[in-house]
PDB file of C-alpha atoms in Angstrom:
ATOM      1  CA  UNK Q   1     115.102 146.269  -5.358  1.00  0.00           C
ATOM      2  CA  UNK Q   2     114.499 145.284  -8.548  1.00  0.00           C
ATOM      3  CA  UNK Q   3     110.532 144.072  -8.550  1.00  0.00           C
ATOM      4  CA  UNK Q   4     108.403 142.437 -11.426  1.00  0.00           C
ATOM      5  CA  UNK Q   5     104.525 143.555 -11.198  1.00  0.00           C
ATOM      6  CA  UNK Q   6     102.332 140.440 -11.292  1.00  0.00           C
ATOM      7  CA  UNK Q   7      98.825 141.917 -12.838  1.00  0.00           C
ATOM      8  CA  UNK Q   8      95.724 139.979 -14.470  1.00  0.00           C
ATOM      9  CA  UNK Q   9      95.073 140.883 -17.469  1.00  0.00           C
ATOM     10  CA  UNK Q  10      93.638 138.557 -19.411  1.00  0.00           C
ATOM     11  CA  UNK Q  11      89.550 139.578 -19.299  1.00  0.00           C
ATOM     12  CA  UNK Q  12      89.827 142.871 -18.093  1.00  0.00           C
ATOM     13  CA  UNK Q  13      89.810 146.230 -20.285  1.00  0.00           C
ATOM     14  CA  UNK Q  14      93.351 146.353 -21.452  1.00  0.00           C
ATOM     15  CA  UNK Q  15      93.154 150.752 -20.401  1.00  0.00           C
ATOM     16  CA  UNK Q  16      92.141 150.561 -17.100  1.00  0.00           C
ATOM     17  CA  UNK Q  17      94.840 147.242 -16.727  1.00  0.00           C
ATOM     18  CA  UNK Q  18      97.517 149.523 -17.960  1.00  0.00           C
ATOM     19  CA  UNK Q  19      96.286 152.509 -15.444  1.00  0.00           C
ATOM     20  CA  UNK Q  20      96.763 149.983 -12.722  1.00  0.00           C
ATOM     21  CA  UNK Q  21     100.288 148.720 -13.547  1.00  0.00           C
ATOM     22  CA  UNK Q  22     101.531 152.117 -14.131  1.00  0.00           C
ATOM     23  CA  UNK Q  23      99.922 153.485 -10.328  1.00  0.00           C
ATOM     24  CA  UNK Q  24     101.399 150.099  -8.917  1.00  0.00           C
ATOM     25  CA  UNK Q  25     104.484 151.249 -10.752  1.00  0.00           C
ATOM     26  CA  UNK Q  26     104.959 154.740  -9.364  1.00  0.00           C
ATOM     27  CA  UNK Q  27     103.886 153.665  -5.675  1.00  0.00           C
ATOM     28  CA  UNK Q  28     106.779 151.425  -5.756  1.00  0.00           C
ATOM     29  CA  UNK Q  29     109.252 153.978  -7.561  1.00  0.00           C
ATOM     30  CA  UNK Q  30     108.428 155.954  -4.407  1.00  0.00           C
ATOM     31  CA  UNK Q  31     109.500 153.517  -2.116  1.00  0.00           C
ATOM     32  CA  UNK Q  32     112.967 153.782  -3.738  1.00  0.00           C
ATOM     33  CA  UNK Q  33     112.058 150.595  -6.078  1.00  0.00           C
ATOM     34  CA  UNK Q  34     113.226 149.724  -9.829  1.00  0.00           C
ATOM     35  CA  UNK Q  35     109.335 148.053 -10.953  1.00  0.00           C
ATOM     36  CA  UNK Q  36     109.285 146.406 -14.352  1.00  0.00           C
ATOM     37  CA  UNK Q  37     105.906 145.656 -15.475  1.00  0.00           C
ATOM     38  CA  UNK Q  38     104.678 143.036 -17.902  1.00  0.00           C
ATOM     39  CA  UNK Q  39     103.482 146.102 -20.049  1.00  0.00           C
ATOM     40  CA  UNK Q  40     107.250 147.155 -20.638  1.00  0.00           C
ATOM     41  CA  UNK Q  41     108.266 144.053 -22.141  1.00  0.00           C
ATOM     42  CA  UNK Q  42     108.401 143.732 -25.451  1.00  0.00           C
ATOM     43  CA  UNK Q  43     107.551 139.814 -26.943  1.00  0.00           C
ATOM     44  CA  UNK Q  44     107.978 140.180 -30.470  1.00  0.00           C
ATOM     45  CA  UNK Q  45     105.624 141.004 -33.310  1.00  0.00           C
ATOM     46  CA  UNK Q  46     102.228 139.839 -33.489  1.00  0.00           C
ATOM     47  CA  UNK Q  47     102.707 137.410 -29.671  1.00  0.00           C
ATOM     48  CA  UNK Q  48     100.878 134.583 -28.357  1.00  0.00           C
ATOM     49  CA  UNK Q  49      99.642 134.283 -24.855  1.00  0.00           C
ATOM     50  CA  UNK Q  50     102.407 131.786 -24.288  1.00  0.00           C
ATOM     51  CA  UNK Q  51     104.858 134.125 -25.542  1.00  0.00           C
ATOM     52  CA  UNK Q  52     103.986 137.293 -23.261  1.00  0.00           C
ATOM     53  CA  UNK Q  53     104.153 134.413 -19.705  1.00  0.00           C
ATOM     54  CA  UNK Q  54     107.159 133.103 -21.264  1.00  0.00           C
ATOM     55  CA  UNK Q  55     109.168 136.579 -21.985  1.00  0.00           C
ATOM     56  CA  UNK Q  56     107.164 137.614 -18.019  1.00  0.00           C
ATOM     57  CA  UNK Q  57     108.633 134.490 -16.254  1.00  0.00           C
ATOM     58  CA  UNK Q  58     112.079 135.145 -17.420  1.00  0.00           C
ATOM     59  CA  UNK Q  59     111.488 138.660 -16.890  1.00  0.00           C
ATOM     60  CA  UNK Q  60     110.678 138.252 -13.168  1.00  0.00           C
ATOM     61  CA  UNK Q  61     113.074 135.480 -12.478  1.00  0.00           C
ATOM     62  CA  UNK Q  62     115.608 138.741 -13.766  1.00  0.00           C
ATOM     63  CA  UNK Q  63     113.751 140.427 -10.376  1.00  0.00           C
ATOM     64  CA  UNK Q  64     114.972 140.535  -6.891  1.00  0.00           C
ATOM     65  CA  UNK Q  65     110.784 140.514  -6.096  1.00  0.00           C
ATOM     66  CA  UNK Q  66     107.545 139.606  -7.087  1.00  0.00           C
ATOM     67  CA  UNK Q  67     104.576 141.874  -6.204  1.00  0.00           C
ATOM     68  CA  UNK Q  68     100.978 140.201  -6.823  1.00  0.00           C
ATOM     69  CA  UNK Q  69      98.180 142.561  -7.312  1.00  0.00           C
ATOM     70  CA  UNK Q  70      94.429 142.076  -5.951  1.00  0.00           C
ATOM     71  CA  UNK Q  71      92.619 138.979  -7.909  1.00  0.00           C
ATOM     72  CA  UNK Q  72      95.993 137.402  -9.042  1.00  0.00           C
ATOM     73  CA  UNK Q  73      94.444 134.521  -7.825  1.00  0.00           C
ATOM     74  CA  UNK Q  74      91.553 134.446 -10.103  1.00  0.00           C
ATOM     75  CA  UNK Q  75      94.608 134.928 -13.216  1.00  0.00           C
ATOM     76  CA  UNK Q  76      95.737 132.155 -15.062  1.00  0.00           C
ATOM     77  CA  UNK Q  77      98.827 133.344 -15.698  1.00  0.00           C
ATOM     78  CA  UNK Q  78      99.710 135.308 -12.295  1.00  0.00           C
ATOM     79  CA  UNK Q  79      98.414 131.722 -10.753  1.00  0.00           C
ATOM     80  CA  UNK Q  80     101.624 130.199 -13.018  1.00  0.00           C
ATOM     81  CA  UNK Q  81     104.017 133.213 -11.697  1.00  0.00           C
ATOM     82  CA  UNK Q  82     103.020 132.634  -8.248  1.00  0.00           C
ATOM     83  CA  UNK Q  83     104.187 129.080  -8.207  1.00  0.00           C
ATOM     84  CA  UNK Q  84     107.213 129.894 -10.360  1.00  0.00           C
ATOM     85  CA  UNK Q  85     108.467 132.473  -7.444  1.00  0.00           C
ATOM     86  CA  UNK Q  86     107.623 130.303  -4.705  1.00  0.00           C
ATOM     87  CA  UNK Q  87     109.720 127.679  -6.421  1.00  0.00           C
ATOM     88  CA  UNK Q  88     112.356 129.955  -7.029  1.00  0.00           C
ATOM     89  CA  UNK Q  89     112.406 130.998  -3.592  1.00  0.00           C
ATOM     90  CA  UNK Q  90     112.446 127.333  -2.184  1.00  0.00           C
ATOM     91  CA  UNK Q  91     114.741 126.563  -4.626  1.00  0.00           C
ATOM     92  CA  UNK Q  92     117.451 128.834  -5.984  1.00  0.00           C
ATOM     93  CA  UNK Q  93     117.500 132.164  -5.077  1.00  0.00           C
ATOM     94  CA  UNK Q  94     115.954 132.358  -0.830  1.00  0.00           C
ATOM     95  CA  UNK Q  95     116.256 136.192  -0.880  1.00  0.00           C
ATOM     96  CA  UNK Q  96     113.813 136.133  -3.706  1.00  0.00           C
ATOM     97  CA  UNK Q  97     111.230 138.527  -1.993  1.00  0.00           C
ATOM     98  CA  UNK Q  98     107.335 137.856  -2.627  1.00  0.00           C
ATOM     99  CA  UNK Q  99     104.916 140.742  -1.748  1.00  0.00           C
ATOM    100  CA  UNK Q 100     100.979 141.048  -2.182  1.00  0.00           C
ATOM    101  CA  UNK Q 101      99.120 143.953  -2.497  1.00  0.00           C
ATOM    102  CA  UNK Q 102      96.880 145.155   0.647  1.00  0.00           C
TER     103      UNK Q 102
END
C-alpha cells in the first residue's frame, strides 16, 4: 500500500520533524509499505504554506492510505488532511484506508 505520512510541522524544530517522518517512514517500509512523506515532495522554489498542503493533498489523494501521527490534531494543516481523507473515503474512493499512530 501506497501511504501518505500526515506529520505537524508547522511550530516544531524542522530536524527533529524530519527525524520523525523518516522513523515513521522506515517502520512502515518494514511492514511491506510504499510511505511518501510530505518531506519528499517537492513544491516549487521559494513555497508558501498553501502551496506545500496543496502539492500534500494531491499527494495523498495519489495514496491508497493516510497515516496521522501523534498531535495531528493540534496541526492546522493535518486537521485539513484529516477531513479531506474522511471525505474521500465517504465519498470516492471507500478502500481509502485511514490509520493513526499508537
Amino acid at each position: 500500500m501506497k501511504v501518505y505520512i500526515s506529520i505537524p510541522i508547522s511550530g516544531k524544530p524542522l530536524k527533529d520533524t524530519m527525524q520523525k517522518a523518516d522513523g515513521i517512514k522506515s517502520a512502515l517500509s518494514r511492514k511491506g509499505h510504499r510511505p511518501v512523506s510530505p518531506f519528499d515532495i517537492y513544491c516549487g522554489n521559494e513555497p508558501r504554506y498553501e502551496d506545500h498542503l496543496c502539492h500534500d493533498l494531491r499527494a495523498m489523494m495519489d495514496c491508497d492510505a493516510v497515516y496521522f501521527c501523534t498531535g495531528w490534531e493540534q496541526s492546522c494543516g493535518c486537521n485539513i488532511e484529516h477531513d479531506v481523507a474522511m471525505r474521500f473515503k465517504a465519498h470516492g474512493k471507500k478502500d481509502f484506508k485511514i490509520m493513526y499512530e499508537e
